[in-house]
Tab-separated table of C-alpha atoms and ligand atoms in Angstrom:
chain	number	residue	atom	x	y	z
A	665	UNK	CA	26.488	-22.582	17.398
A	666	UNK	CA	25.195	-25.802	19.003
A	667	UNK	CA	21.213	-25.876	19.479
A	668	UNK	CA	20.150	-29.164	20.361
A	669	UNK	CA	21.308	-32.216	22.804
A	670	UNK	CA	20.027	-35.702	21.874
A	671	UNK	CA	20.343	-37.655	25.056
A	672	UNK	CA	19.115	-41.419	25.996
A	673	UNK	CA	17.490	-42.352	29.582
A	674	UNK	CA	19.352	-44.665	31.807
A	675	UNK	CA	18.946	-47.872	31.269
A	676	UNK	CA	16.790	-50.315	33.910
A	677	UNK	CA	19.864	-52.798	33.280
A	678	UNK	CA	22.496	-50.361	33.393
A	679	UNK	CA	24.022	-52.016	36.290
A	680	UNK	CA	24.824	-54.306	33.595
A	681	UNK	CA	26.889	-52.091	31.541
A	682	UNK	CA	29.713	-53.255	28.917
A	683	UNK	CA	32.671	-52.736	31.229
A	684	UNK	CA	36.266	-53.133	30.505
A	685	UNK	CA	37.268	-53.792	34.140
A	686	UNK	CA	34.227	-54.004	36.690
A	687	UNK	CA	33.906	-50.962	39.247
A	688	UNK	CA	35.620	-50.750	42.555
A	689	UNK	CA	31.843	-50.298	43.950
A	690	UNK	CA	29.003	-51.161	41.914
A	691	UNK	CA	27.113	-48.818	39.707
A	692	UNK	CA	23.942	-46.668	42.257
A	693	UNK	CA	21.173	-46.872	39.831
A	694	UNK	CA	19.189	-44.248	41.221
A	695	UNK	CA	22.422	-41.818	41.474
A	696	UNK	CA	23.512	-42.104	38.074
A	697	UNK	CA	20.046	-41.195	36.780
A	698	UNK	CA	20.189	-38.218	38.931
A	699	UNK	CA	23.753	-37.633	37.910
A	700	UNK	CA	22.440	-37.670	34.087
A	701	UNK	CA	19.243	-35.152	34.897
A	702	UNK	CA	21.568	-32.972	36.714
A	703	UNK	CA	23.537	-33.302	33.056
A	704	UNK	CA	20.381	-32.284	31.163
A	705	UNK	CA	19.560	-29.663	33.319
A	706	UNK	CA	22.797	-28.076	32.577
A	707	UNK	CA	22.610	-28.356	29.176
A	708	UNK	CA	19.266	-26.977	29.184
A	709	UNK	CA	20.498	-23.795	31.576
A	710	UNK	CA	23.045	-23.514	28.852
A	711	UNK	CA	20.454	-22.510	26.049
A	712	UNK	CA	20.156	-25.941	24.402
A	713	UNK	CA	16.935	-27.789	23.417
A	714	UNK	CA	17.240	-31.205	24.693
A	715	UNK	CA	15.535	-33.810	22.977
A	716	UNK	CA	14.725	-37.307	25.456
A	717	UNK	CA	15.093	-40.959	23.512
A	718	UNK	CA	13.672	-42.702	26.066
A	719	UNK	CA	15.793	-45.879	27.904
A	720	UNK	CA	15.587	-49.068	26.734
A	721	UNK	CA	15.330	-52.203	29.665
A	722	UNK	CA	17.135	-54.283	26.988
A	723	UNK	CA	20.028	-51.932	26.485
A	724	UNK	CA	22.657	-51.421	28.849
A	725	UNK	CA	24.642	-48.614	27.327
A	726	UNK	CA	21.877	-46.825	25.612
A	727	UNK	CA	22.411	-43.818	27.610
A	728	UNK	CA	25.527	-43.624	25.637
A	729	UNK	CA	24.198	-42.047	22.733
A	730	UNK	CA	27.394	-40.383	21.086
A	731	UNK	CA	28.493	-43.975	20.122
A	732	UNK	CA	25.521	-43.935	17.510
A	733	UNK	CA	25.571	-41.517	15.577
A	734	UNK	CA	27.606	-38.513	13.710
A	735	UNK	CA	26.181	-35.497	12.285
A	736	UNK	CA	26.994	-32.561	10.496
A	737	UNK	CA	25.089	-29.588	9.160
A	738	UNK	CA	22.325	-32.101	9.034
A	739	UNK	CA	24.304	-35.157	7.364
A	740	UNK	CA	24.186	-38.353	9.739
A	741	UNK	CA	25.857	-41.080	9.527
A	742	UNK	CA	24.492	-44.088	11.833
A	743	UNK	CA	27.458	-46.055	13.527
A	744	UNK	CA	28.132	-49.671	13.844
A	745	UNK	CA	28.841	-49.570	17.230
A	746	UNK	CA	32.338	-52.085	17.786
A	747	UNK	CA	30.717	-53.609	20.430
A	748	UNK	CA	28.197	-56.284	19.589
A	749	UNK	CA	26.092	-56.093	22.223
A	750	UNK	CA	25.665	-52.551	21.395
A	751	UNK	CA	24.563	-52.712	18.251
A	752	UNK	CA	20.544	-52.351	18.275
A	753	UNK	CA	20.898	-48.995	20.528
A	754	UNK	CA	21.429	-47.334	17.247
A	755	UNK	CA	17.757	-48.224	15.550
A	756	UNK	CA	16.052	-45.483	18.173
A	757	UNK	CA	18.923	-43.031	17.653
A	758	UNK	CA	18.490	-43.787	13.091
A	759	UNK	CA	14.675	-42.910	13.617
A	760	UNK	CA	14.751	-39.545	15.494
A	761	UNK	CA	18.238	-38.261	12.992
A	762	UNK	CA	15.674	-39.873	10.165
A	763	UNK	CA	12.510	-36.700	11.254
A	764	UNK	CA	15.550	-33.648	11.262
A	765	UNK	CA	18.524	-34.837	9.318
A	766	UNK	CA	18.666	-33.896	5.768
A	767	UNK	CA	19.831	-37.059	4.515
A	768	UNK	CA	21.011	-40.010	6.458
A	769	UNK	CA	23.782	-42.903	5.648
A	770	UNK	CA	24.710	-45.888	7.257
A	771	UNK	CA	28.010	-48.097	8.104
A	772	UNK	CA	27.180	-51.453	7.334
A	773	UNK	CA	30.303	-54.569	8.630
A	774	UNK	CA	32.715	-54.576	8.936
A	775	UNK	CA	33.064	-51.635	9.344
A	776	UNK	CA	32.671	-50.410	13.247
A	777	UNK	CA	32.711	-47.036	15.282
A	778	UNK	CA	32.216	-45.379	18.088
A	779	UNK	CA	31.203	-41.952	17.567
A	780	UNK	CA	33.529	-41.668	21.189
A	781	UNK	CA	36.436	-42.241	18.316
A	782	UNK	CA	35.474	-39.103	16.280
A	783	UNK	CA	37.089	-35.863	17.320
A	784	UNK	CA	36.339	-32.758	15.958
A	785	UNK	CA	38.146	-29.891	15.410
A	786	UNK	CA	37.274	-26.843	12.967
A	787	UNK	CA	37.295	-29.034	9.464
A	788	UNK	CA	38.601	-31.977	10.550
A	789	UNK	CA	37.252	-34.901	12.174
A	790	UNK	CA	40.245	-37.191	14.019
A	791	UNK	CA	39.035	-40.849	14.079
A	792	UNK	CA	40.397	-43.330	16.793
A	793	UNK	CA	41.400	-46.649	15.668
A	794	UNK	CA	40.508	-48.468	18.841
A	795	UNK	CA	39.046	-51.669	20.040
A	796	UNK	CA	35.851	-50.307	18.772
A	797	UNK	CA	36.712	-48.323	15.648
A	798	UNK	CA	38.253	-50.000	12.608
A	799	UNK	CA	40.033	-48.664	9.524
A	800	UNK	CA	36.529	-49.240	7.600
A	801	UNK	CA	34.846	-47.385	10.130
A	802	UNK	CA	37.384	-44.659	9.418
A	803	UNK	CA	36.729	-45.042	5.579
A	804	UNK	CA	32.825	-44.900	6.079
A	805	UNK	CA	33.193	-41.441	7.745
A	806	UNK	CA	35.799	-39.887	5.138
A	807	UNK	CA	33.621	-40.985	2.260
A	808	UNK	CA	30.282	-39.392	4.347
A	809	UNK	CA	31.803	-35.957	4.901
A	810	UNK	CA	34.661	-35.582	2.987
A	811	UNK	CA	32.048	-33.990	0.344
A	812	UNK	CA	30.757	-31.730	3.317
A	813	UNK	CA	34.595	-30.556	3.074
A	814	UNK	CA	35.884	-32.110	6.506
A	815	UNK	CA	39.060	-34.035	6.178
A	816	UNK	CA	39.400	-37.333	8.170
A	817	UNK	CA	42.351	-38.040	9.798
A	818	UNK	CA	42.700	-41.332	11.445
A	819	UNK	CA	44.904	-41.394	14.911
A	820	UNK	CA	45.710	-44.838	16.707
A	821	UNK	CA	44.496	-45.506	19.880
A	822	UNK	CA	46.169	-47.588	22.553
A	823	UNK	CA	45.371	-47.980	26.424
A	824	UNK	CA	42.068	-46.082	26.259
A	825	UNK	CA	38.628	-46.782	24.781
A	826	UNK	CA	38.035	-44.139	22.846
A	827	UNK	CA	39.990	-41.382	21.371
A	828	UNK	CA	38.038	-38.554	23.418
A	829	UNK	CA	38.623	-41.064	26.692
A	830	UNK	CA	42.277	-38.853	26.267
A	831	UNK	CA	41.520	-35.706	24.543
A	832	UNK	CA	38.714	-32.951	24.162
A	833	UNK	CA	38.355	-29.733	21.802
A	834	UNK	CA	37.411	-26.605	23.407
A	835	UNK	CA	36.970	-24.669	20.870
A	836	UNK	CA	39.188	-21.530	20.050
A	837	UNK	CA	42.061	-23.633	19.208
A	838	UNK	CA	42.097	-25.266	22.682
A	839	UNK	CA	42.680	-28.779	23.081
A	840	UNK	CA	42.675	-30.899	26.014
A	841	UNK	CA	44.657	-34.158	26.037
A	842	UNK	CA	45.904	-36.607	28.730
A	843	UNK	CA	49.405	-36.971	29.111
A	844	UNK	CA	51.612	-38.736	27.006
A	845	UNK	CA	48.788	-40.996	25.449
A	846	UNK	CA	48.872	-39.524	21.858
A	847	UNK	CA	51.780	-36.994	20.332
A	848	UNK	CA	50.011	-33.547	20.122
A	849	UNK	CA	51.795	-32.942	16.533
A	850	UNK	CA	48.946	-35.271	15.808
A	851	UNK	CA	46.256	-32.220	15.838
A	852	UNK	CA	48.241	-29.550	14.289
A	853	UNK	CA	47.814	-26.174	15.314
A	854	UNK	CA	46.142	-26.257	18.649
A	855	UNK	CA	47.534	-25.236	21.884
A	856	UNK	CA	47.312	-28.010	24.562
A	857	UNK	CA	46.262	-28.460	28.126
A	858	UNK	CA	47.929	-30.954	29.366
A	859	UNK	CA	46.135	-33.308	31.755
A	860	UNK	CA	47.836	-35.403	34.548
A	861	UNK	CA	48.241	-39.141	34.627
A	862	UNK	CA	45.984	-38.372	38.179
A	863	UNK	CA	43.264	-36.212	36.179
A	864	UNK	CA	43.743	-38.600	33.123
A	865	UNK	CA	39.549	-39.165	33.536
A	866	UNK	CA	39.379	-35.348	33.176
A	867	UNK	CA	40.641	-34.946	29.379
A	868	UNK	CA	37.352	-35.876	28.608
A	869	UNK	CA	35.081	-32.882	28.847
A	870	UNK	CA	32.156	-31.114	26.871
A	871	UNK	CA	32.663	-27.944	25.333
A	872	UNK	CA	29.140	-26.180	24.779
A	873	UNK	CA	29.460	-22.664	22.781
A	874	UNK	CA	32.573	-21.602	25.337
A	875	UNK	CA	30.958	-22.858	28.380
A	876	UNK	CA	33.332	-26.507	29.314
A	877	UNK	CA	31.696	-29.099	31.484
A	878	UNK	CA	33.902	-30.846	33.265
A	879	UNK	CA	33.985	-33.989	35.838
A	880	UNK	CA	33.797	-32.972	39.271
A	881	UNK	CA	37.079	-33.716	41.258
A	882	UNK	CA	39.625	-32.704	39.170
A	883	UNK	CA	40.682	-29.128	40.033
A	884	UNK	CA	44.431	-28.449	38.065
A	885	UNK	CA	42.319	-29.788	34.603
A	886	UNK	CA	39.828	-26.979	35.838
A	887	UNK	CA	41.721	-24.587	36.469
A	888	UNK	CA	43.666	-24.974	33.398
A	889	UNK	CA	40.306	-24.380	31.546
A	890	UNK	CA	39.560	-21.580	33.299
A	891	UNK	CA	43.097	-19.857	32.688
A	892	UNK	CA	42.325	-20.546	28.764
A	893	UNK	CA	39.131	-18.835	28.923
A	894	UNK	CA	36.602	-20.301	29.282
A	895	UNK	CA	33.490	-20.709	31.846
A	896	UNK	CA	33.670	-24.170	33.814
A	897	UNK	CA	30.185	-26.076	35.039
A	898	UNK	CA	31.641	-29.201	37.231
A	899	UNK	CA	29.146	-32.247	37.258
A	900	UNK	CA	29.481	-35.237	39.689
A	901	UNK	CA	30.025	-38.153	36.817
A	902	UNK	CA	30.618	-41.058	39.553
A	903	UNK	CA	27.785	-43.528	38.406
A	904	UNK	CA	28.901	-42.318	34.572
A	905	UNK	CA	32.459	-43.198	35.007
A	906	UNK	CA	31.744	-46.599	36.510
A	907	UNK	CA	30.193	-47.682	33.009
A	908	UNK	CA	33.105	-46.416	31.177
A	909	UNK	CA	31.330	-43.302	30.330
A	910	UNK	CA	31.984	-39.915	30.180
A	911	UNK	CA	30.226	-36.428	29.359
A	912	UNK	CA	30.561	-36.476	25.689
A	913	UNK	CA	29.312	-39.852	25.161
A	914	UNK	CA	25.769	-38.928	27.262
A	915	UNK	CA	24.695	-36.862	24.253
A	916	UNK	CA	25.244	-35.635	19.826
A	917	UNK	CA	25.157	-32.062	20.007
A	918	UNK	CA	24.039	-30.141	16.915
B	1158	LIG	C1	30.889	-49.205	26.419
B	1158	LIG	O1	31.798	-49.888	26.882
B	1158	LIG	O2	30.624	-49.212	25.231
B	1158	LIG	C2	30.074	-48.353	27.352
B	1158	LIG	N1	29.949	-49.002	28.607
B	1158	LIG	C3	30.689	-47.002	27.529
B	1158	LIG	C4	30.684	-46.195	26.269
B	1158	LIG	C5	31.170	-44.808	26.482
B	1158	LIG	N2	31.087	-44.085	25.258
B	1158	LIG	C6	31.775	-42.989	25.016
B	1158	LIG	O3	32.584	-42.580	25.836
B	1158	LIG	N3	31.621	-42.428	23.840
């Protein structure tokens, strides 16, 4: 049962965020930190305690918390973020997990991740190999929580950021995946819902104790959630979407 949201503010200088391609229309400053309240407020109608990092001027992507951090049953491990620039968001992110995590371990270079590479489903944790997430990286997280009994399982990723740009878990053996980005023998037993090439943007979505929020804008990827089961809460992710964001990476649920 998930309890608590960490999130990050939106950062003064997130106009300037690490992009791979730059937006069609620049990123509304004002609208995506109303886009990301709206986000808290749902998470907070949902039941959870949300606890506020505050935004740093200095970091573009802070707001991008998920990137920082894993955590299990109170074991964290603090990421080395595969993007340089990124790497001081994860000192605010080490000192909150440092007050409620049991114990707390770092990645040190080279090893990098993204916690946007780290998938999890039931006892196993999927970890992208990506631009951002290296074979150490990988390593660092099996030898973290293999002991905690998860098993890592690393999955290459090509033509996407992360591994959950493509591919979400619902929960009850639901799993969400864009197209023909990765095989779906990959995860095993899980039943897929397939996402369009169109709705690719949509196979990222946050599953919250069988509630799923989803991007606004992609209705077959919602309905297809619906028809497994669950309830859907669509949230307007335009200012989001023009960092290369998404609705996992705005928060580490535990
Ligand atoms: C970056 O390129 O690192 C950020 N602009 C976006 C990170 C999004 N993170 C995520 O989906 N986990």
């Amino acid at each position: 049962m998930i309890t608590r949201a960490l999130v990050r503010g939106i950062s003064d200088s997130y106009t300037h965020a690490t992009v791979q391609a730059p937006p069609p229309r620049p990123i509304d400053l004002q609208l995506a930190r109303s886009q990301h309240h709206r986000y808290i407020e749902v998470l907070q109608a949902l039941g959870l305690d949300v606890i506020h990092i505050p935004q740093d001027p200095d970091l573009p992507d802070c707001c991008f918390i998920e990137d920082c951090a894993l955590l299990h049953e109170g074991l964290a491990l603090i990421t080395n973020p595969g993007a340089p620039s990124r790497g001081r968001e994860t000192n605010a992110v080490r000192s909150y997990l440092g007050k409620v995590a049991h114990k707390v371990e770092f990645m040190v270079p080279p090893a990098t991740l993204d916690g946007g590479d780290c998938l999890r489903i039931e006892n196993r944790i999927y970890v992208g190999l990506s631009s951002r997430s290296n074979a150490e990286g990988a390593a660092r997280v099996r030898e973290t929580f293999a002991p905690a009994g998860l098993d890592v399982i690393e999955v290459p990723v090509r033509g996407a950021l992360h591994l959950k740009s493509v591919c979400s878990y619902l929960g009850n053996g639901f799993l969400v995946l864009a197209g023909d980005t990765i095989s779906p023998s990959v995860f095993g037993d899980v039943e897929i819902l397939p996402v369009s090439r169109e709705e690719a943007y949509a196979a990222n979505c946050l599953a919250i104790n069988g509630t799923v929020i989803c991007s606004a804008g992609y209705p077959v990827t919602q309905s297809k959630i619906k028809a497994a089961g669950f309830d859907v809460v669509p949230l307007d992710m335009s200012e989001i979407k023009k960092g290369d964001g998404s609705l996992t990476c705005l928060s580490i649920l535990f």
